[in-house]
PDB file of C-alpha atoms in Angstrom:
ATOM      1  CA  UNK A 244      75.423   2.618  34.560  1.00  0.00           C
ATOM      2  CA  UNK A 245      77.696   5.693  34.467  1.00  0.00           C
ATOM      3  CA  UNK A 246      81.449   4.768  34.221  1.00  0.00           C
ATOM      4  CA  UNK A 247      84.447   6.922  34.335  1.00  0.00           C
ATOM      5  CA  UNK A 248      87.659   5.188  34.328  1.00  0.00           C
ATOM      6  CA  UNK A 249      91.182   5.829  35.150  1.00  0.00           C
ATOM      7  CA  UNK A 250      93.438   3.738  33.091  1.00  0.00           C
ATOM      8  CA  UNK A 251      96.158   3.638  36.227  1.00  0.00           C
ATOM      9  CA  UNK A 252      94.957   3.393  39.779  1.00  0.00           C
ATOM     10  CA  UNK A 253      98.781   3.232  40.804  1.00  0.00           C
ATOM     11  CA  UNK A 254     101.825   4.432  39.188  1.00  0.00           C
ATOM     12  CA  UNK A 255     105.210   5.170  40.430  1.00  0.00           C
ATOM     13  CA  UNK A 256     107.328   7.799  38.112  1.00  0.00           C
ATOM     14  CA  UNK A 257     111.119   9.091  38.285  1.00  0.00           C
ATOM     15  CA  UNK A 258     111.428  12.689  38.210  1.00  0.00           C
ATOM     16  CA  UNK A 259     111.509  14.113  34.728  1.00  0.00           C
ATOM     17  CA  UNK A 260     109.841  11.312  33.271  1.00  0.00           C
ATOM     18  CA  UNK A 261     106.850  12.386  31.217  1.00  0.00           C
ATOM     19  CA  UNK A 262     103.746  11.032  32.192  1.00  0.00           C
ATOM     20  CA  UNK A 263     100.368  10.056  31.128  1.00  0.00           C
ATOM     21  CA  UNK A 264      97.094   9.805  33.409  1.00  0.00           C
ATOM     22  CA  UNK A 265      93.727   8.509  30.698  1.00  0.00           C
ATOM     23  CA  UNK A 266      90.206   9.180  31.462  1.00  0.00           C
ATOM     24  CA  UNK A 267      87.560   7.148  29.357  1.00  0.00           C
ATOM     25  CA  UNK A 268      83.939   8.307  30.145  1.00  0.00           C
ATOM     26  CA  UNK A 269      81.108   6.591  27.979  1.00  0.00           C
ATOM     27  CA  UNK A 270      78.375   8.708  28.782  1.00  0.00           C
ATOM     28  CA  UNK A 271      78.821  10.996  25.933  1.00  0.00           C
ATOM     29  CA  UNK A 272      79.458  13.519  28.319  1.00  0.00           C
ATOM     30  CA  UNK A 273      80.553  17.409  27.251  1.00  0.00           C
ATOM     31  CA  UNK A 274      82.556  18.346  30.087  1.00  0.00           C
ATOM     32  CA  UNK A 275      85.519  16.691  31.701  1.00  0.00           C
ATOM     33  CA  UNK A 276      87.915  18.005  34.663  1.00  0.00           C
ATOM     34  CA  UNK A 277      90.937  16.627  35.817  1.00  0.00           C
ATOM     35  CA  UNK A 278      91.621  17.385  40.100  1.00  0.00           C
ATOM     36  CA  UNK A 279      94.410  16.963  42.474  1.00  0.00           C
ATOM     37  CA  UNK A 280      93.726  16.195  46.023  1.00  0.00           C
ATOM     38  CA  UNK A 281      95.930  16.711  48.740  1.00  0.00           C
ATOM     39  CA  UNK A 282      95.253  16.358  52.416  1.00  0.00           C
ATOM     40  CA  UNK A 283      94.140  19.641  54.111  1.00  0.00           C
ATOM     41  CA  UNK A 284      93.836  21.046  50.403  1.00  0.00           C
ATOM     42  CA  UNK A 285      90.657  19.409  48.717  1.00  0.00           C
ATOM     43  CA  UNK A 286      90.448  19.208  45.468  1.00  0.00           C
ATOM     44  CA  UNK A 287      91.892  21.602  43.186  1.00  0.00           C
ATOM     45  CA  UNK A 288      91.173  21.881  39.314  1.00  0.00           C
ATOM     46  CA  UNK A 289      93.861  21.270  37.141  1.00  0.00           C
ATOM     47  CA  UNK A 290      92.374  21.697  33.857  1.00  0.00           C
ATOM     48  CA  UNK A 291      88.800  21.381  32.509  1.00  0.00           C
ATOM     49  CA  UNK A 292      87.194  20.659  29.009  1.00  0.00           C
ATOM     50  CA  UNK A 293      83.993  21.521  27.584  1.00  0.00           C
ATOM     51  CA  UNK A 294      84.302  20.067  24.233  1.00  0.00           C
ATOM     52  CA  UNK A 295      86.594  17.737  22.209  1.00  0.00           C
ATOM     53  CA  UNK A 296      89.775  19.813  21.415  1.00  0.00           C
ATOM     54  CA  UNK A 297      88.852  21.981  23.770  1.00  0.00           C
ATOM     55  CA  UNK A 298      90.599  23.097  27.039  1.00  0.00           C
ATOM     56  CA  UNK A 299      90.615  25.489  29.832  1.00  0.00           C
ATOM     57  CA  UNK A 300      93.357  25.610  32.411  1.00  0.00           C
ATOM     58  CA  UNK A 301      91.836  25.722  36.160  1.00  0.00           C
ATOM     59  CA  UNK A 302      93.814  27.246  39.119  1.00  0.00           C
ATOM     60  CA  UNK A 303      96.961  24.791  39.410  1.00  0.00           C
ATOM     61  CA  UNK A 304      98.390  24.566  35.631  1.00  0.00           C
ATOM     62  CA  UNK A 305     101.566  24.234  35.434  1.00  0.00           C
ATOM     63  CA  UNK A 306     103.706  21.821  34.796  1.00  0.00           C
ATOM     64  CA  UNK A 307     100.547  20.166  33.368  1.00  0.00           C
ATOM     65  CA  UNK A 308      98.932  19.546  29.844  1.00  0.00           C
ATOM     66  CA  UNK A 309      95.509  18.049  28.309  1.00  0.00           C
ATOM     67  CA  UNK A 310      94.622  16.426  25.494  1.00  0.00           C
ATOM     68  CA  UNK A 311      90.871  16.207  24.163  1.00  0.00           C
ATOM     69  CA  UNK A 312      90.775  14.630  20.921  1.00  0.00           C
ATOM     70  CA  UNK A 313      88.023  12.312  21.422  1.00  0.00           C
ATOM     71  CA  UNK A 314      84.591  13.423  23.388  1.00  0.00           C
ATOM     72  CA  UNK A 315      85.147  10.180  25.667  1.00  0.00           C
ATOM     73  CA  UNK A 316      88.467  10.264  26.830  1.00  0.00           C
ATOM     74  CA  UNK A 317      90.652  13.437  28.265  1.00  0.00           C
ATOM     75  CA  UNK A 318      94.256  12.803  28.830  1.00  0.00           C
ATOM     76  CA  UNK A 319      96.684  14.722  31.930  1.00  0.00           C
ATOM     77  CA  UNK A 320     100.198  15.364  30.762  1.00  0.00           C
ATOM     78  CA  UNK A 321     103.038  15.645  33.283  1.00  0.00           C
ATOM     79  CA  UNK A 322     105.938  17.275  30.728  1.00  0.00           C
ATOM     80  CA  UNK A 323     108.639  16.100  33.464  1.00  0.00           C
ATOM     81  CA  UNK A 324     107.269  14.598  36.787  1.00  0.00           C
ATOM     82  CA  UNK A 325     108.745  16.313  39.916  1.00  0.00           C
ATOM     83  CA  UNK A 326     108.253  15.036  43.437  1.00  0.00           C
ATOM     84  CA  UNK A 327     105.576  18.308  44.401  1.00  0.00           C
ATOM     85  CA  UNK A 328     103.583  16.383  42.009  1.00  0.00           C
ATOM     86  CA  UNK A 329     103.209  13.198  43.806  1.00  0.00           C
ATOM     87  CA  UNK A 330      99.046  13.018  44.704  1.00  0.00           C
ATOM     88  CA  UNK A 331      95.940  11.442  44.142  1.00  0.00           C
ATOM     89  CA  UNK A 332      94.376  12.412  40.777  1.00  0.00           C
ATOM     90  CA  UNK A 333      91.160  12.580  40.016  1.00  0.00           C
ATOM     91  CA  UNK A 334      89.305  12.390  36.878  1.00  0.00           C
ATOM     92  CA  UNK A 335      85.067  13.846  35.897  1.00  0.00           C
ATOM     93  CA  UNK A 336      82.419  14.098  33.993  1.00  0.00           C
ATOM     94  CA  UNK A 337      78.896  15.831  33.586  1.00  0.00           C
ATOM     95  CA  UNK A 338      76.765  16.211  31.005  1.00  0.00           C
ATOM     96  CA  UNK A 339      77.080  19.249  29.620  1.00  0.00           C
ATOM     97  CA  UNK A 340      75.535  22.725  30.042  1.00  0.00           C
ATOM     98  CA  UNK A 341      72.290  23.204  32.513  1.00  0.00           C
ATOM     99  CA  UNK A 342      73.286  19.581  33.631  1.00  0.00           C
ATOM    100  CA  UNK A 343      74.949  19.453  36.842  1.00  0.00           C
ATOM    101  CA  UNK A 344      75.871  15.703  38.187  1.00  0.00           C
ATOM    102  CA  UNK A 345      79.228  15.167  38.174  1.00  0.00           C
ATOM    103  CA  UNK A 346      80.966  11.543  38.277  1.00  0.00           C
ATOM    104  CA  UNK A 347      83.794  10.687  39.064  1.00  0.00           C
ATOM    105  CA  UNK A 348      86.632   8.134  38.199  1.00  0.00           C
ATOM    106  CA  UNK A 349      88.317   6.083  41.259  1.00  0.00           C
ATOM    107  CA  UNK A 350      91.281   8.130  41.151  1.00  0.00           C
ATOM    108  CA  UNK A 351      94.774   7.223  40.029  1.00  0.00           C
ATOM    109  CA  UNK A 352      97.771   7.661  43.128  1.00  0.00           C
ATOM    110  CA  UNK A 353     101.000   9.066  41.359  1.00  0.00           C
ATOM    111  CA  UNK A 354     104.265   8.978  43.511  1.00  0.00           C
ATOM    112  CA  UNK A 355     107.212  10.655  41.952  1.00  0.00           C
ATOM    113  CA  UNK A 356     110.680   9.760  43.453  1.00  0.00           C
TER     114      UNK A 356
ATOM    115  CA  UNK B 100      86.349  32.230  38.562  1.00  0.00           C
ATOM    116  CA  UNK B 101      84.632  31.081  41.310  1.00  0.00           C
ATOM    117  CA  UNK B 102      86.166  29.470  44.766  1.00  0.00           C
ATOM    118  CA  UNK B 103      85.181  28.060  47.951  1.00  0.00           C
ATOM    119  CA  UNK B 104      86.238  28.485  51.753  1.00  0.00           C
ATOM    120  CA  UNK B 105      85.506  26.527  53.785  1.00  0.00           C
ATOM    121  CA  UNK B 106      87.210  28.021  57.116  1.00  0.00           C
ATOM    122  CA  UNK B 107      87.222  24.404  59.607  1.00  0.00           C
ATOM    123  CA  UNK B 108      89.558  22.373  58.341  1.00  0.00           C
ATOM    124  CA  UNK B 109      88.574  19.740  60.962  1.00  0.00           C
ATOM    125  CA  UNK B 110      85.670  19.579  63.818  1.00  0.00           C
ATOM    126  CA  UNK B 111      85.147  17.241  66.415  1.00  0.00           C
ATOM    127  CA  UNK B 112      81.020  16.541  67.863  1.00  0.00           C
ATOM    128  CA  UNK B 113      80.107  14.096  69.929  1.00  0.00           C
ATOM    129  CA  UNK B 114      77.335  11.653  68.584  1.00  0.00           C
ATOM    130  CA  UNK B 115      73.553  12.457  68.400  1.00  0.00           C
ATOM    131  CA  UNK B 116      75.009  16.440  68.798  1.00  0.00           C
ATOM    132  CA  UNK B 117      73.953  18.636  66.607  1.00  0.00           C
ATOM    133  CA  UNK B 118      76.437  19.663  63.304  1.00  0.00           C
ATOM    134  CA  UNK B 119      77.100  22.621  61.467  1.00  0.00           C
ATOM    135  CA  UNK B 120      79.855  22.321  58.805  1.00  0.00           C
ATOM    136  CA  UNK B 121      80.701  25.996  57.439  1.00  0.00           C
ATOM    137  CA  UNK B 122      81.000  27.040  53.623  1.00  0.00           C
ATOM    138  CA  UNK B 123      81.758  30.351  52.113  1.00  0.00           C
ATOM    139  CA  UNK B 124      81.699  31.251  48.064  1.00  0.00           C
ATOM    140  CA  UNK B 125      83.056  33.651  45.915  1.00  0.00           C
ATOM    141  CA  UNK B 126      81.020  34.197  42.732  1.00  0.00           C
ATOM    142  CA  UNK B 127      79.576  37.244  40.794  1.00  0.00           C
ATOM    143  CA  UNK B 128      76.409  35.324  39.421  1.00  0.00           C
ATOM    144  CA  UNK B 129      74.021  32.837  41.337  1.00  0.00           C
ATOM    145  CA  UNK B 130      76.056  29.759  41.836  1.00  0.00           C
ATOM    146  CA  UNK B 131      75.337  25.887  41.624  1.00  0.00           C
ATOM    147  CA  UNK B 132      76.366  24.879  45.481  1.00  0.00           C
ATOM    148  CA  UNK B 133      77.204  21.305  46.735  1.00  0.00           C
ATOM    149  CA  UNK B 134      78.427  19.432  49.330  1.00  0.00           C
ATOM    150  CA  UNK B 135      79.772  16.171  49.216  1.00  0.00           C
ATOM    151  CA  UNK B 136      81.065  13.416  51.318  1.00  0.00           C
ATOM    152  CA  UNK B 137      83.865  11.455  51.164  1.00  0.00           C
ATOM    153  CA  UNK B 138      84.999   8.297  53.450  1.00  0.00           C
ATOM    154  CA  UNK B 139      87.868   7.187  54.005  1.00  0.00           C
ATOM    155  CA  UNK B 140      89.507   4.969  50.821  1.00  0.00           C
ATOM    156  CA  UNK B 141      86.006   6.316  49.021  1.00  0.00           C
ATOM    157  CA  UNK B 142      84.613   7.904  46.619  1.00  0.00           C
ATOM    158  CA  UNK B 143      82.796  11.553  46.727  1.00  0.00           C
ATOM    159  CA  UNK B 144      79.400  11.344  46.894  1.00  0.00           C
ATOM    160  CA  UNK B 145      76.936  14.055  46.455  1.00  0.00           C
ATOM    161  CA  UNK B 146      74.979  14.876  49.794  1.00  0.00           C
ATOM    162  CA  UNK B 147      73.143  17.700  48.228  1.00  0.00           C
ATOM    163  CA  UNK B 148      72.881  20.516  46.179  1.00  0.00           C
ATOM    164  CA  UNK B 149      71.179  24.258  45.089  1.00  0.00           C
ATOM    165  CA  UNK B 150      70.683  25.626  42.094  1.00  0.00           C
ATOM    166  CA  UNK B 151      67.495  28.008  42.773  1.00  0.00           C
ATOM    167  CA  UNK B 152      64.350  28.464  44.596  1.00  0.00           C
ATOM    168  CA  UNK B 153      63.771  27.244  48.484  1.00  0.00           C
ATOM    169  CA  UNK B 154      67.183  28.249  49.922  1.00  0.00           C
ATOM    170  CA  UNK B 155      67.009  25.243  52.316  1.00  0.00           C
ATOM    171  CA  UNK B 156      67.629  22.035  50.650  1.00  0.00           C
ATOM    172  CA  UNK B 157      66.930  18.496  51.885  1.00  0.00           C
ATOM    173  CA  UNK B 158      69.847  15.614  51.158  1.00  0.00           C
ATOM    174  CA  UNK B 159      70.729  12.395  51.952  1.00  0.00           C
ATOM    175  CA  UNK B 160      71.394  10.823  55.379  1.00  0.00           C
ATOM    176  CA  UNK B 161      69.333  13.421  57.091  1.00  0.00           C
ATOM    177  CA  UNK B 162      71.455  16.525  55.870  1.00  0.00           C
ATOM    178  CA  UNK B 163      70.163  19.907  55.050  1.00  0.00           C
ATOM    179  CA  UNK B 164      72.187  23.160  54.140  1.00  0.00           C
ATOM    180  CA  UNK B 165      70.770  26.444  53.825  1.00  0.00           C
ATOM    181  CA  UNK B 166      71.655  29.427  51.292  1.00  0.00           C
ATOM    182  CA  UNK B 167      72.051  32.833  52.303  1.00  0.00           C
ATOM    183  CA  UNK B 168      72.993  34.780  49.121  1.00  0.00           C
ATOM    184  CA  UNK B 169      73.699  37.943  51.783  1.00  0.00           C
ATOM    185  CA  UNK B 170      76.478  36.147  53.185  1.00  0.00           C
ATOM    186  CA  UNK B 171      77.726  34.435  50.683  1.00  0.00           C
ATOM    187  CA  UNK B 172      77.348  31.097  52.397  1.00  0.00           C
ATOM    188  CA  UNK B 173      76.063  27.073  52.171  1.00  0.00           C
ATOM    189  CA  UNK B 174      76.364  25.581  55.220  1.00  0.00           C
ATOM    190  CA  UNK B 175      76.003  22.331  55.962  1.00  0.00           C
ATOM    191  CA  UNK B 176      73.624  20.946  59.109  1.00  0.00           C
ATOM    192  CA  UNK B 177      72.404  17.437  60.680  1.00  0.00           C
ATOM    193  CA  UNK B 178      70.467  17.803  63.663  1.00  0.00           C
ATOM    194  CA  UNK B 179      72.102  14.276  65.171  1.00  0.00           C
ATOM    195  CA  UNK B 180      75.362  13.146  64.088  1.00  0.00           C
ATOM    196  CA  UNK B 181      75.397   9.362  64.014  1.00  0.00           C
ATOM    197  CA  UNK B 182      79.194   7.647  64.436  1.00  0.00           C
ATOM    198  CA  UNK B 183      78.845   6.590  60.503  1.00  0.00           C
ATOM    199  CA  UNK B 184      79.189  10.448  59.393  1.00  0.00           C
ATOM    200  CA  UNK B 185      82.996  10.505  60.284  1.00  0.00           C
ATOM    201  CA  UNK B 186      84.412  11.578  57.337  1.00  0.00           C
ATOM    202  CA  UNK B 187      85.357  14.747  55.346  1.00  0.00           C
ATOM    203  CA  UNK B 188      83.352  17.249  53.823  1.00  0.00           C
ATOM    204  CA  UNK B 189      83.792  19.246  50.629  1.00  0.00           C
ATOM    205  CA  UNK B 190      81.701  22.241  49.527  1.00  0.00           C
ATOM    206  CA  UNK B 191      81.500  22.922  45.946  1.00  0.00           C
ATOM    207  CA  UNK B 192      80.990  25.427  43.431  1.00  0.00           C
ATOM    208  CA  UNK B 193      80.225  25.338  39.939  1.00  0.00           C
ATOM    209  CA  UNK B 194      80.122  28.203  37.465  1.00  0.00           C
ATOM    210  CA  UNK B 195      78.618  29.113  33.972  1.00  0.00           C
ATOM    211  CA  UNK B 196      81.438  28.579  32.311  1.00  0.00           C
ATOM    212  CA  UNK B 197      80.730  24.705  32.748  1.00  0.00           C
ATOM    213  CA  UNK B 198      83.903  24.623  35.395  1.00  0.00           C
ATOM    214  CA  UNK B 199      83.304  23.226  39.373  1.00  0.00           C
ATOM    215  CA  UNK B 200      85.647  24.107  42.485  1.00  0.00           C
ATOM    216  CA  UNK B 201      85.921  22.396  45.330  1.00  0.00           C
ATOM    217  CA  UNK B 202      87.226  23.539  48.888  1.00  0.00           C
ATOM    218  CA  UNK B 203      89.551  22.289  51.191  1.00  0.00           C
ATOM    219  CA  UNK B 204      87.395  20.317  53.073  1.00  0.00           C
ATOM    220  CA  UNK B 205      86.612  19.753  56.442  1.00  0.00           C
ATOM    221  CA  UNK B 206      87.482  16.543  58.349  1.00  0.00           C
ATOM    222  CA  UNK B 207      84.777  15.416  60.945  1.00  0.00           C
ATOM    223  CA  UNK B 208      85.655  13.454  64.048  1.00  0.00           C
ATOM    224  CA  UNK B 209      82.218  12.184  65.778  1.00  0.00           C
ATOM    225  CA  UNK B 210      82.993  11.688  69.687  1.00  0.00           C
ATOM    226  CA  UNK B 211      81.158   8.193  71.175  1.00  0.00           C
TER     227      UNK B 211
END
């Protein structure tokens, strides 16, 4: 069966602290996203990758990084947590080009204080 | 890049009324469209979806949406809401450069 998985369902950060959200598919999937969701603001891509070492931001950027070194897993980077960056973040997966089911991980709830 | 409105950020019917949920895109090419469900404490999970052809497509739990290229929209419909569809909704669209957007969602309150 299809599994993505969030290597933190809950973490609680002090701001400035850098940060490190893993996503392990192991479906041998192209294309991974990484997506904040907020209430009253869906989700919102963060950054997306369609290939190992390869990365393109989405429409909420900064103060974020990715890492793609391996196909299976895609890493968010929080530089220095701040408290706007307390949400629920979600992790996916799909195939690849012409392939369009998406799956997602169970999400990993970041509070900074 | 692509985005998504969907303008009802939350919509109240009573049970076995009938439901439109409202999506708008903004893409320069033929989009993939989705909507998607999500409970509360759950998961997404994929109602339905268009890529091409008939412009009405059939999903899960007795959903339909309906593309109108002319208006830009996707909108969601049930003919009978059932108390078990209380949850919020989230249009989608995904692009060619391999990259999905999502919209704000709308929440749905169904009345006894």
């Amino acid at each position: 069966d299809v599994k993505v998985t969030q290597s933190s369902r809950y973490l609680v950060k002090r701001t400035g602290e850098k940060v490190f959200l893993e996503c392990v598919q192991d479906m041998d999937h192209e294309n991974m996203f990484w997506y904040r969701q907020d209430p009253g603001l869906g989700l919102r891509l963060i950054y997306f990758s369609y290939d190992v070492k390869m990365k393109e931001k989405g429409d909420i950027p900064e103060g974020y990084s990715v890492s793609r070194e391996k196909k299976e897993r895609f890493s968010l980077i929080l530089e220095s947590a701040s408290t706007n960056q307390t949400s629920m973040y979600l992790c996916a997966s799909r195939p690849g080009q012409g392939v369009w089911r998406i799956y997602f991980g169970e999400g990993s709830w970041l509070t900074v204080v | 890049a692509q985005s998504v409105t969907q303008p009802d950020i939350h919509i109240t019917v009573s049970e076995g009324a009938s439901l439109e949920l409202r999506c708008n895109y903004s893409y320069g090419a033929t989009p993939y469209l989705f909507w998607y469900v999500q409970s509360p404490g759950q998961g997404l999970q994929l109602l339905l979806k268009y890529f091409s052809g008939d412009t009405l497509v059939q999903g899960i739990k007795g959903f339909e949406a309906e593309f109108k290229r002319s208006q830009s929209s996707f909108n969601l419909r049930k003919p009978s809401v059932h108390w078990s569809d209380a949850a919020e909704y989230f249009c989608a669209v995904g692009g060619n450069n391999n990259d999905m957007r999502f919209g704000a969602g709308t929440r749905l309150t169904v009345k006894p």
